[in-house]
Amino acid sequence: MENVQIEPIEKKRSFRIPGDLSILLVLIGVALVFEVLGWITQGQSFLMNPQRLTIMILQVSVIGIIAIGVTQVIITGGIDLSSGSVVAMTAMVAMSFAQAEGYDRAVYPALTGLPVVVPLLIGLGVGLLAGLINGQLIARTGIPPFIATLGMMVAARGVAKWYTKGQPISFPTESFGALGDGAVPVFIFLGMAVIFHILLKYTRYGKFTYAIGANPQAARVSGINVQGHLVKVYAIAGLLAGLAGIVTAARAETAQAGMGMMYELDAIAAAVIGGTSLAGGRGRIFGTVIGTLILGLMMSGFTFLRVDAYYQEIVKGAIIVAAVVADVYRQKARSKAA
Amino acid sequence: MISEKTRAAIERYKGKPGDELLRIEGIRKEFPGVVALDDVRFSLRRGTVHALMGENGAGKSTLMKIIAGIYTPNKGEIFLRGEKVRLNGPLDALERGIAMIHQELALMPFMTVAENIWIRREPINRMGIINHAEMARKTQELFDRLNIRIDPLSEVRFLTVAQRQMVEIAKAVSYESDVLIMDEPTSALTETEVEHLFEIIRDLKTRGIGIVYITHKMNELFEIADEFSVFRDGKYVGTHASSEVTRDDIIRMMVGREITDMFPKEEAEITDTILSVEGLTLEGTFHDISFDLRKGEILGLAGLVGSGRSNVAEALFGVTPATSGRVRIDGQEVRIASPADAMKHGMAFLTEDRKDTGCFLPLSILENMQIAMLQEKNVRMGFVEQGEVSRQCEEMREALRVKTPNMQERIENLSGGNQQKVLIARWLLTKPRILILDEPTRGIDVGAKAEIHRLISRLAGEGVAVIMISSELPEVLGMSDRIMVMHEGHMTGILNRNEADQVKIMELAAR
């Protein structure tokens, strides 16, 4: 073999808009478009309505919590398709331990009126377990994350249905319901965002996550236990999906096997719109938060403009694809510049 | 239904054995920053095997790719059957009768042998449907002609490497090619398979086909080649009939190079044995490797590509753990099952392939540099002690003179030499006691090369024990205190600095 290498010449770097800022500009742009269209078609402001904005963020908080977990999975170069089903499964299981005292048609009539930590821990445990299974499957058998989590997606949905033979579970204790009250889901979402921003940026866990996604062989040679780390990453993603399931159930004050349908795709979309690369090694929680807000803004904006729900989905699909195409071009431009 | 191309191909066979098939003159090929070939000539005659010889990096592969139409030369002329041609890509070359048998075989594993051979040229009926029976019949005919016994309908993935090679040869013949290029065709074959391959090659010769044959193996040269050409550092050295020369003549032609003062090994105090390896074996890859390494010593590891050099390094570092043998560090027997284990014992390993196993291309220089040092230290309660880590990285950047505006720059924007320095920095920051370097200066410019050599020398002076693998003999000779030579997975000798020279190493490396 020839040892010929193309030697790039060091060049002065030209001014580039940082990724974080550009995604923020997209968010503002989308908001402004709705604002203008609002004045034209509805004769009122879209943004000058705190209640609408609160509801918007509330609507996407659950997606946002999942997306945080999914972002770190995608940074490792993987994917998690199971989160929507895990939401349903944890919602069902957690709710069955959160039913109000004396409710005689409870799933476990002897276990009603338990303190809120019980369903909370059980729910988180179920999510963690699902994530651990994902991680172990991927790390031990070497099957692609797409397949492992696809299996979990189908199976967890099955568990959710089997758990009560398809019956919904209702009447939670007041303290459990409080987890979904008012703006609590928003605080949970933003709290998780802060925690995981710090985790990815300042801890060894974060450094290893990026390294594995950037180049798994090099990560291994650098002494990183790649398989072990992947198990952790998927387990944490499961844990966050579990948390999202609890919040969903608490907010709806009921749990159904059909909950969280397609949430995994919205979460992946939020991460990707926020600049996380499906090729691995790149992505930020900040971007994912903005990506989540863009999704929320669109949902809320289209409703505000009274656009048919079908059109909303078509446009959402187009935007997800456009985000990835834009990323591909950005990467190409980068490597050409290099 | 003979097409015009086929008719033209049949015309080719009217030549007589010994006629000139292919001639190239004054070929020059440049890559950015490197001249890979300079004023090279070569000529192939009908019915002969012409071997290309030379060390790694001599320019054989580049020449071969020019003949196969993969590279376009910057200068020079190509004559095919006496006619001046310009090759527009590998397909054009193939249609003109030049076929290459790829080193990494280029067949589609989930398709049948017949489908692979006739791809793009499948016999079809009027409806555009492929006639599989006809295709199988044509394949069988071809195989009968070439004495190949493979079922045309079996899928390629079930074939051995040797069988796949036969299929590639048959495919080349099916294009009525009369120039065949083989790049180390025997490297993955057993002895009987090699015998069968040689039978086929001899048969091809009688059909007037000319074969360009790249090999590192001397005995093959004498067995199958009629003549050979030697290349060195991208230049043509000479052409001889293989019956006229001895092994020593060829080695001399291959290495005849002066050692420059580019390799400033300084005297270092060599003290206690730190690493001792005994009978290290990785089944099927290398066998019974034993050596000692002392503090302050640079042990060169020489051998041709594929001799198992890199595999030994990977086994020592736990990337692909050895199956048997003993490793002692400071006299204590250790078990190294992963790179993390090796790092615990103070080892560091700069891999051969910067891109595949070295760089984290999307990440910054800082992230690339600090990743290994976070493994054992510099982390409190999970949090990276970034201030201290960044300070050490910055110091190392200055010490190694990595040219970059700032540490946040992505590593992919650096030149090869600077990337290599970042990777070396990554390992030096772990403060290793045993440093394994696999091709530390591959593909980097001369200035950076000299700096890296000085650095290695200085580290040895500080008492670090170094194992350095290199394909460049002057580098090995200039830098090493001792040189271990490997050939086909076996250790063929250890030479001391004062007794080693290029000829001795080549004798041990290519027997």
PDB file of N, CA, C and O in Angstrom, chain A residues 1-8 10 13 198 202-204 207-208 210-211 214-215 217-224 280-282 331 334 338, chain B residues 31 59 61-62 103 317 319 339-340 343 354-360 363 367 370 374-375 382 384 409-410 413-416 418 426-427 443:
ATOM      1  N   MET A   1       0.837  -1.207   0.000  1.00  0.00           N
ATOM      2  CA  MET A   1       0.000   0.000   0.000  1.00  0.00           C
ATOM      3  C   MET A   1       0.869   1.253   0.000  1.00  0.00           C
ATOM      4  O   MET A   1       1.940   1.295   0.582  1.00  0.00           O
ATOM      5  N   GLU A   2       0.358   2.236  -0.628  1.00  0.00           N
ATOM      6  CA  GLU A   2       1.083   3.510  -0.656  1.00  0.00           C
ATOM      7  C   GLU A   2       0.822   4.256   0.640  1.00  0.00           C
ATOM      8  O   GLU A   2      -0.240   4.166   1.221  1.00  0.00           O
ATOM      9  N   ASN A   3       1.797   5.014   1.041  1.00  0.00           N
ATOM     10  CA  ASN A   3       1.602   5.815   2.240  1.00  0.00           C
ATOM     11  C   ASN A   3       1.308   7.250   1.865  1.00  0.00           C
ATOM     12  O   ASN A   3       1.870   8.179   2.408  1.00  0.00           O
ATOM     13  N   VAL A   4       0.483   7.397   0.903  1.00  0.00           N
ATOM     14  CA  VAL A   4       0.240   8.747   0.429  1.00  0.00           C
ATOM     15  C   VAL A   4      -0.909   9.350   1.203  1.00  0.00           C
ATOM     16  O   VAL A   4      -1.963   8.756   1.346  1.00  0.00           O
ATOM     17  N   GLN A   5      -0.687  10.507   1.733  1.00  0.00           N
ATOM     18  CA  GLN A   5      -1.722  11.171   2.503  1.00  0.00           C
ATOM     19  C   GLN A   5      -1.930  12.548   1.926  1.00  0.00           C
ATOM     20  O   GLN A   5      -0.981  13.201   1.527  1.00  0.00           O
ATOM     21  N   ILE A   6      -3.141  12.940   1.884  1.00  0.00           N
ATOM     22  CA  ILE A   6      -3.391  14.293   1.432  1.00  0.00           C
ATOM     23  C   ILE A   6      -3.247  15.212   2.627  1.00  0.00           C
ATOM     24  O   ILE A   6      -3.883  15.020   3.655  1.00  0.00           O
ATOM     25  N   GLU A   7      -2.377  16.166   2.492  1.00  0.00           N
ATOM     26  CA  GLU A   7      -2.086  17.040   3.616  1.00  0.00           C
ATOM     27  C   GLU A   7      -2.890  18.319   3.513  1.00  0.00           C
ATOM     28  O   GLU A   7      -2.616  19.157   2.664  1.00  0.00           O
ATOM     29  N   PRO A   8      -3.892  18.465   4.348  1.00  0.00           N
ATOM     30  CA  PRO A   8      -4.610  19.735   4.301  1.00  0.00           C
ATOM     31  C   PRO A   8      -3.702  20.840   4.824  1.00  0.00           C
ATOM     32  O   PRO A   8      -2.866  20.620   5.692  1.00  0.00           O
ATOM     33  N   GLU A  10      -3.137  24.186   6.874  1.00  0.00           N
ATOM     34  CA  GLU A  10      -3.803  24.917   7.940  1.00  0.00           C
ATOM     35  C   GLU A  10      -4.314  26.227   7.376  1.00  0.00           C
ATOM     36  O   GLU A  10      -3.589  26.941   6.690  1.00  0.00           O
ATOM     37  N   ARG A  13      -9.402  30.350  10.121  1.00  0.00           N
ATOM     38  CA  ARG A  13     -10.817  29.992  10.086  1.00  0.00           C
ATOM     39  C   ARG A  13     -11.654  31.236   9.841  1.00  0.00           C
ATOM     40  O   ARG A  13     -11.415  32.303  10.384  1.00  0.00           O
ATOM     41  N   ILE A 198     -25.096  19.499  31.935  1.00  0.00           N
ATOM     42  CA  ILE A 198     -23.890  19.440  32.768  1.00  0.00           C
ATOM     43  C   ILE A 198     -23.218  18.072  32.624  1.00  0.00           C
ATOM     44  O   ILE A 198     -22.010  17.962  32.443  1.00  0.00           O
ATOM     45  N   TYR A 202     -19.486  18.296  31.291  1.00  0.00           N
ATOM     46  CA  TYR A 202     -18.436  18.436  32.301  1.00  0.00           C
ATOM     47  C   TYR A 202     -18.004  17.134  32.963  1.00  0.00           C
ATOM     48  O   TYR A 202     -17.121  17.150  33.804  1.00  0.00           O
ATOM     49  N   THR A 203     -18.650  16.016  32.638  1.00  0.00           N
ATOM     50  CA  THR A 203     -18.259  14.791  33.326  1.00  0.00           C
ATOM     51  C   THR A 203     -17.571  13.817  32.382  1.00  0.00           C
ATOM     52  O   THR A 203     -17.652  13.946  31.172  1.00  0.00           O
ATOM     53  N   ARG A 204     -16.910  12.854  33.000  1.00  0.00           N
ATOM     54  CA  ARG A 204     -16.259  11.805  32.221  1.00  0.00           C
ATOM     55  C   ARG A 204     -17.303  11.035  31.414  1.00  0.00           C
ATOM     56  O   ARG A 204     -17.062  10.658  30.286  1.00  0.00           O
ATOM     57  N   LYS A 207     -17.824  12.917  28.252  1.00  0.00           N
ATOM     58  CA  LYS A 207     -16.681  12.846  27.334  1.00  0.00           C
ATOM     59  C   LYS A 207     -16.649  11.497  26.631  1.00  0.00           C
ATOM     60  O   LYS A 207     -16.388  11.410  25.444  1.00  0.00           O
ATOM     61  N   PHE A 208     -16.899  10.436  27.409  1.00  0.00           N
ATOM     62  CA  PHE A 208     -16.853   9.098  26.821  1.00  0.00           C
ATOM     63  C   PHE A 208     -17.996   8.900  25.831  1.00  0.00           C
ATOM     64  O   PHE A 208     -17.862   8.214  24.827  1.00  0.00           O
ATOM     65  N   TYR A 210     -19.421  11.146  23.859  1.00  0.00           N
ATOM     66  CA  TYR A 210     -19.050  11.758  22.574  1.00  0.00           C
ATOM     67  C   TYR A 210     -17.965  10.944  21.873  1.00  0.00           C
ATOM     68  O   TYR A 210     -18.014  10.741  20.661  1.00  0.00           O
ATOM     69  N   ALA A 211     -16.992  10.479  22.648  1.00  0.00           N
ATOM     70  CA  ALA A 211     -15.871   9.753  22.040  1.00  0.00           C
ATOM     71  C   ALA A 211     -16.358   8.485  21.350  1.00  0.00           C
ATOM     72  O   ALA A 211     -15.952   8.174  20.230  1.00  0.00           O
ATOM     73  N   ALA A 214     -18.033   9.348  18.165  1.00  0.00           N
ATOM     74  CA  ALA A 214     -17.144   9.891  17.143  1.00  0.00           C
ATOM     75  C   ALA A 214     -16.325   8.791  16.486  1.00  0.00           C
ATOM     76  O   ALA A 214     -16.048   8.839  15.299  1.00  0.00           O
ATOM     77  N   ASN A 215     -15.916   7.803  17.253  1.00  0.00           N
ATOM     78  CA  ASN A 215     -15.091   6.718  16.706  1.00  0.00           C
ATOM     79  C   ASN A 215     -14.971   5.596  17.731  1.00  0.00           C
ATOM     80  O   ASN A 215     -14.107   5.627  18.592  1.00  0.00           O
ATOM     81  N   GLN A 217     -13.835   2.548  17.641  1.00  0.00           N
ATOM     82  CA  GLN A 217     -12.556   1.819  17.725  1.00  0.00           C
ATOM     83  C   GLN A 217     -11.526   2.649  18.482  1.00  0.00           C
ATOM     84  O   GLN A 217     -10.817   2.140  19.343  1.00  0.00           O
ATOM     85  N   ALA A 218     -11.467   3.916  18.127  1.00  0.00           N
ATOM     86  CA  ALA A 218     -10.497   4.779  18.815  1.00  0.00           C
ATOM     87  C   ALA A 218     -10.848   4.881  20.292  1.00  0.00           C
ATOM     88  O   ALA A 218      -9.966   4.931  21.147  1.00  0.00           O
ATOM     89  N   ALA A 219     -12.146   4.889  20.613  1.00  0.00           N
ATOM     90  CA  ALA A 219     -12.566   4.953  22.006  1.00  0.00           C
ATOM     91  C   ALA A 219     -12.057   3.738  22.766  1.00  0.00           C
ATOM     92  O   ALA A 219     -11.550   3.836  23.881  1.00  0.00           O
ATOM     93  N   ARG A 220     -12.185   2.579  22.141  1.00  0.00           N
ATOM     94  CA  ARG A 220     -11.738   1.354  22.785  1.00  0.00           C
ATOM     95  C   ARG A 220     -10.241   1.374  23.013  1.00  0.00           C
ATOM     96  O   ARG A 220      -9.744   1.051  24.094  1.00  0.00           O
ATOM     97  N   VAL A 221      -9.501   1.778  21.984  1.00  0.00           N
ATOM     98  CA  VAL A 221      -8.048   1.823  22.122  1.00  0.00           C
ATOM     99  C   VAL A 221      -7.632   2.850  23.178  1.00  0.00           C
ATOM    100  O   VAL A 221      -6.605   2.705  23.823  1.00  0.00           O
ATOM    101  N   SER A 222      -8.465   3.883  23.376  1.00  0.00           N
ATOM    102  CA  SER A 222      -8.143   4.883  24.401  1.00  0.00           C
ATOM    103  C   SER A 222      -8.486   4.398  25.803  1.00  0.00           C
ATOM    104  O   SER A 222      -8.404   5.169  26.754  1.00  0.00           O
ATOM    105  N   GLY A 223      -8.907   3.160  25.925  1.00  0.00           N
ATOM    106  CA  GLY A 223      -9.137   2.584  27.241  1.00  0.00           C
ATOM    107  C   GLY A 223     -10.576   2.643  27.717  1.00  0.00           C
ATOM    108  O   GLY A 223     -10.862   2.281  28.855  1.00  0.00           O
ATOM    109  N   ILE A 224     -11.478   3.106  26.872  1.00  0.00           N
ATOM    110  CA  ILE A 224     -12.874   3.204  27.283  1.00  0.00           C
ATOM    111  C   ILE A 224     -13.544   1.836  27.150  1.00  0.00           C
ATOM    112  O   ILE A 224     -13.382   1.146  26.150  1.00  0.00           O
ATOM    113  N   GLY A 280     -23.404  10.272  14.874  1.00  0.00           N
ATOM    114  CA  GLY A 280     -22.751  10.140  16.169  1.00  0.00           C
ATOM    115  C   GLY A 280     -21.662  11.175  16.392  1.00  0.00           C
ATOM    116  O   GLY A 280     -21.129  11.752  15.454  1.00  0.00           O
ATOM    117  N   GLY A 281     -21.362  11.409  17.672  1.00  0.00           N
ATOM    118  CA  GLY A 281     -20.252  12.284  18.019  1.00  0.00           C
ATOM    119  C   GLY A 281     -20.603  13.757  18.142  1.00  0.00           C
ATOM    120  O   GLY A 281     -19.798  14.537  18.634  1.00  0.00           O
ATOM    121  N   ARG A 282     -21.783  14.140  17.707  1.00  0.00           N
ATOM    122  CA  ARG A 282     -22.143  15.549  17.777  1.00  0.00           C
ATOM    123  C   ARG A 282     -23.577  15.726  18.262  1.00  0.00           C
ATOM    124  O   ARG A 282     -24.480  14.991  17.852  1.00  0.00           O
ATOM    125  N   GLN A 331     -22.079  19.652   6.982  1.00  0.00           N
ATOM    126  CA  GLN A 331     -20.914  18.790   7.153  1.00  0.00           C
ATOM    127  C   GLN A 331     -20.073  18.772   5.885  1.00  0.00           C
ATOM    128  O   GLN A 331     -18.853  18.765   5.940  1.00  0.00           O
ATOM    129  N   ARG A 334     -18.075  21.835   5.581  1.00  0.00           N
ATOM    130  CA  ARG A 334     -16.992  21.780   6.543  1.00  0.00           C
ATOM    131  C   ARG A 334     -15.822  20.973   6.007  1.00  0.00           C
ATOM    132  O   ARG A 334     -14.679  21.399   6.047  1.00  0.00           O
ATOM    133  N   ALA A 338     -11.946  22.014   4.907  1.00  0.00           N
ATOM    134  CA  ALA A 338     -10.806  21.491   5.661  1.00  0.00           C
ATOM    135  C   ALA A 338      -9.642  21.044   4.778  1.00  0.00           C
ATOM    136  O   ALA A 338      -9.684  20.877   3.651  1.00  0.00           O
TER     137      ALA A 338
ATOM    138  N   PHE B  31       0.708  13.253  -5.691  1.00  0.00           N
ATOM    139  CA  PHE B  31      -0.412  13.496  -4.785  1.00  0.00           C
ATOM    140  C   PHE B  31      -0.061  14.767  -4.033  1.00  0.00           C
ATOM    141  O   PHE B  31       1.119  15.111  -3.958  1.00  0.00           O
ATOM    142  N   GLY B  59       6.027   2.454  -4.601  1.00  0.00           N
ATOM    143  CA  GLY B  59       5.247   2.959  -5.723  1.00  0.00           C
ATOM    144  C   GLY B  59       4.598   1.869  -6.559  1.00  0.00           C
ATOM    145  O   GLY B  59       3.979   2.152  -7.583  1.00  0.00           O
ATOM    146  N   SER B  61       1.951  -0.088  -5.917  1.00  0.00           N
ATOM    147  CA  SER B  61       0.487  -0.030  -5.973  1.00  0.00           C
ATOM    148  C   SER B  61       0.019   1.128  -6.838  1.00  0.00           C
ATOM    149  O   SER B  61      -0.956   1.007  -7.566  1.00  0.00           O
ATOM    150  N   THR B  62       0.739   2.247  -6.774  1.00  0.00           N
ATOM    151  CA  THR B  62       0.355   3.393  -7.590  1.00  0.00           C
ATOM    152  C   THR B  62       0.498   3.049  -9.063  1.00  0.00           C
ATOM    153  O   THR B  62      -0.395   3.322  -9.866  1.00  0.00           O
ATOM    154  N   GLN B 103      -6.941  -6.952  -4.369  1.00  0.00           N
ATOM    155  CA  GLN B 103      -6.415  -7.519  -3.137  1.00  0.00           C
ATOM    156  C   GLN B 103      -7.564  -7.725  -2.157  1.00  0.00           C
ATOM    157  O   GLN B 103      -7.713  -8.779  -1.566  1.00  0.00           O
ATOM    158  N   PHE B 317      -1.244  -4.607  23.894  1.00  0.00           N
ATOM    159  CA  PHE B 317      -2.061  -3.542  24.460  1.00  0.00           C
ATOM    160  C   PHE B 317      -3.487  -4.006  24.761  1.00  0.00           C
ATOM    161  O   PHE B 317      -4.316  -3.240  25.228  1.00  0.00           O
ATOM    162  N   VAL B 319      -5.856  -4.929  22.641  1.00  0.00           N
ATOM    163  CA  VAL B 319      -6.885  -4.624  21.637  1.00  0.00           C
ATOM    164  C   VAL B 319      -7.456  -5.934  21.103  1.00  0.00           C
ATOM    165  O   VAL B 319      -8.663  -6.120  21.035  1.00  0.00           O
ATOM    166  N   PRO B 339      -7.527  -2.658  26.438  1.00  0.00           N
ATOM    167  CA  PRO B 339      -6.638  -1.501  26.503  1.00  0.00           C
ATOM    168  C   PRO B 339      -6.645  -0.854  27.893  1.00  0.00           C
ATOM    169  O   PRO B 339      -5.611  -0.364  28.355  1.00  0.00           O
ATOM    170  N   ALA B 340      -7.795  -0.895  28.579  1.00  0.00           N
ATOM    171  CA  ALA B 340      -7.849  -0.308  29.921  1.00  0.00           C
ATOM    172  C   ALA B 340      -6.868  -1.028  30.851  1.00  0.00           C
ATOM    173  O   ALA B 340      -6.176  -0.383  31.649  1.00  0.00           O
ATOM    174  N   MET B 343      -3.375   0.136  30.095  1.00  0.00           N
ATOM    175  CA  MET B 343      -3.115   1.490  30.580  1.00  0.00           C
ATOM    176  C   MET B 343      -2.852   1.493  32.076  1.00  0.00           C
ATOM    177  O   MET B 343      -2.054   2.287  32.580  1.00  0.00           O
ATOM    178  N   ARG B 354      -4.390   6.456  11.773  1.00  0.00           N
ATOM    179  CA  ARG B 354      -4.859   7.671  12.432  1.00  0.00           C
ATOM    180  C   ARG B 354      -6.369   7.825  12.346  1.00  0.00           C
ATOM    181  O   ARG B 354      -7.029   8.199  13.292  1.00  0.00           O
ATOM    182  N   LYS B 355      -6.905   7.552  11.163  1.00  0.00           N
ATOM    183  CA  LYS B 355      -8.310   7.826  10.936  1.00  0.00           C
ATOM    184  C   LYS B 355      -9.210   6.773  11.590  1.00  0.00           C
ATOM    185  O   LYS B 355     -10.198   7.098  12.219  1.00  0.00           O
ATOM    186  N   ASP B 356      -8.850   5.496  11.413  1.00  0.00           N
ATOM    187  CA  ASP B 356      -9.730   4.422  11.873  1.00  0.00           C
ATOM    188  C   ASP B 356      -9.684   4.219  13.373  1.00  0.00           C
ATOM    189  O   ASP B 356     -10.710   3.974  13.999  1.00  0.00           O
ATOM    190  N   THR B 357      -8.505   4.279  13.958  1.00  0.00           N
ATOM    191  CA  THR B 357      -8.412   3.939  15.374  1.00  0.00           C
ATOM    192  C   THR B 357      -7.760   5.039  16.199  1.00  0.00           C
ATOM    193  O   THR B 357      -7.464   4.830  17.368  1.00  0.00           O
ATOM    194  N   GLY B 358      -7.546   6.193  15.606  1.00  0.00           N
ATOM    195  CA  GLY B 358      -6.885   7.260  16.347  1.00  0.00           C
ATOM    196  C   GLY B 358      -7.778   8.446  16.619  1.00  0.00           C
ATOM    197  O   GLY B 358      -8.232   8.655  17.741  1.00  0.00           O
ATOM    198  N   CYS B 359      -8.066   9.204  15.580  1.00  0.00           N
ATOM    199  CA  CYS B 359      -8.748  10.475  15.768  1.00  0.00           C
ATOM    200  C   CYS B 359     -10.239  10.317  16.026  1.00  0.00           C
ATOM    201  O   CYS B 359     -10.890   9.441  15.475  1.00  0.00           O
ATOM    202  N   PHE B 360     -10.759  11.226  16.864  1.00  0.00           N
ATOM    203  CA  PHE B 360     -12.199  11.438  16.940  1.00  0.00           C
ATOM    204  C   PHE B 360     -12.473  12.644  16.056  1.00  0.00           C
ATOM    205  O   PHE B 360     -12.420  13.780  16.513  1.00  0.00           O
ATOM    206  N   LEU B 363     -14.609  15.787  16.875  1.00  0.00           N
ATOM    207  CA  LEU B 363     -14.368  16.446  18.164  1.00  0.00           C
ATOM    208  C   LEU B 363     -13.165  17.396  18.099  1.00  0.00           C
ATOM    209  O   LEU B 363     -12.362  17.348  17.181  1.00  0.00           O
ATOM    210  N   GLU B 367     -10.579  17.751  23.175  1.00  0.00           N
ATOM    211  CA  GLU B 367     -11.261  16.488  23.497  1.00  0.00           C
ATOM    212  C   GLU B 367     -10.428  15.299  23.043  1.00  0.00           C
ATOM    213  O   GLU B 367     -10.338  14.279  23.722  1.00  0.00           O
ATOM    214  N   GLN B 370      -7.363  14.884  25.524  1.00  0.00           N
ATOM    215  CA  GLN B 370      -7.546  14.588  26.942  1.00  0.00           C
ATOM    216  C   GLN B 370      -8.199  13.228  27.212  1.00  0.00           C
ATOM    217  O   GLN B 370      -8.209  12.772  28.349  1.00  0.00           O
ATOM    218  N   LEU B 374      -8.222  10.823  31.116  1.00  0.00           N
ATOM    219  CA  LEU B 374      -9.377  10.830  32.017  1.00  0.00           C
ATOM    220  C   LEU B 374      -9.685   9.423  32.529  1.00  0.00           C
ATOM    221  O   LEU B 374     -10.503   9.243  33.429  1.00  0.00           O
ATOM    222  N   GLN B 375      -9.033   8.445  31.931  1.00  0.00           N
ATOM    223  CA  GLN B 375      -9.333   7.058  32.250  1.00  0.00           C
ATOM    224  C   GLN B 375      -9.017   6.726  33.713  1.00  0.00           C
ATOM    225  O   GLN B 375      -9.810   6.118  34.405  1.00  0.00           O
ATOM    226  N   GLY B 382     -16.787  12.026  39.166  1.00  0.00           N
ATOM    227  CA  GLY B 382     -17.343  11.972  37.818  1.00  0.00           C
ATOM    228  C   GLY B 382     -17.088  13.214  37.004  1.00  0.00           C
ATOM    229  O   GLY B 382     -17.213  13.188  35.784  1.00  0.00           O
ATOM    230  N   VAL B 384     -14.857  16.061  35.282  1.00  0.00           N
ATOM    231  CA  VAL B 384     -13.510  16.268  34.772  1.00  0.00           C
ATOM    232  C   VAL B 384     -12.932  17.526  35.406  1.00  0.00           C
ATOM    233  O   VAL B 384     -13.591  18.567  35.440  1.00  0.00           O
ATOM    234  N   GLU B 409     -10.519  23.971  17.973  1.00  0.00           N
ATOM    235  CA  GLU B 409     -10.582  23.607  16.548  1.00  0.00           C
ATOM    236  C   GLU B 409     -10.830  22.101  16.426  1.00  0.00           C
ATOM    237  O   GLU B 409     -10.301  21.310  17.201  1.00  0.00           O
ATOM    238  N   ARG B 410     -11.635  21.727  15.441  1.00  0.00           N
ATOM    239  CA  ARG B 410     -11.831  20.292  15.231  1.00  0.00           C
ATOM    240  C   ARG B 410     -10.567  19.662  14.677  1.00  0.00           C
ATOM    241  O   ARG B 410      -9.916  20.237  13.815  1.00  0.00           O
ATOM    242  N   ASN B 413      -9.586  19.407  10.937  1.00  0.00           N
ATOM    243  CA  ASN B 413      -9.052  20.531  10.175  1.00  0.00           C
ATOM    244  C   ASN B 413      -7.533  20.645  10.249  1.00  0.00           C
ATOM    245  O   ASN B 413      -6.954  21.571   9.695  1.00  0.00           O
ATOM    246  N   LEU B 414      -6.887  19.717  10.957  1.00  0.00           N
ATOM    247  CA  LEU B 414      -5.425  19.760  11.054  1.00  0.00           C
ATOM    248  C   LEU B 414      -4.798  18.911   9.955  1.00  0.00           C
ATOM    249  O   LEU B 414      -5.424  18.013   9.413  1.00  0.00           O
ATOM    250  N   SER B 415      -3.524  19.184   9.679  1.00  0.00           N
ATOM    251  CA  SER B 415      -2.783  18.355   8.728  1.00  0.00           C
ATOM    252  C   SER B 415      -2.437  17.031   9.395  1.00  0.00           C
ATOM    253  O   SER B 415      -2.506  16.898  10.618  1.00  0.00           O
ATOM    254  N   GLY B 416      -2.049  16.053   8.580  1.00  0.00           N
ATOM    255  CA  GLY B 416      -1.703  14.732   9.111  1.00  0.00           C
ATOM    256  C   GLY B 416      -0.651  14.797  10.200  1.00  0.00           C
ATOM    257  O   GLY B 416      -0.769  14.146  11.230  1.00  0.00           O
ATOM    258  N   ASN B 418       0.133  17.263  12.237  1.00  0.00           N
ATOM    259  CA  ASN B 418      -0.386  17.840  13.473  1.00  0.00           C
ATOM    260  C   ASN B 418      -1.382  16.917  14.169  1.00  0.00           C
ATOM    261  O   ASN B 418      -1.408  16.838  15.397  1.00  0.00           O
ATOM    262  N   ARG B 426      -1.932  12.773  23.321  1.00  0.00           N
ATOM    263  CA  ARG B 426      -2.954  12.030  24.075  1.00  0.00           C
ATOM    264  C   ARG B 426      -2.293  10.977  24.956  1.00  0.00           C
ATOM    265  O   ARG B 426      -2.641  10.814  26.120  1.00  0.00           O
ATOM    266  N   TRP B 427      -1.317  10.287  24.386  1.00  0.00           N
ATOM    267  CA  TRP B 427      -0.691   9.198  25.145  1.00  0.00           C
ATOM    268  C   TRP B 427       0.349   9.695  26.124  1.00  0.00           C
ATOM    269  O   TRP B 427       0.487   9.150  27.214  1.00  0.00           O
ATOM    270  N   GLY B 443       2.910   8.973   6.511  1.00  0.00           N
ATOM    271  CA  GLY B 443       2.108   9.958   5.793  1.00  0.00           C
ATOM    272  C   GLY B 443       2.214  11.367   6.331  1.00  0.00           C
ATOM    273  O   GLY B 443       1.286  12.142   6.185  1.00  0.00           O
TER     274      GLY B 443
END
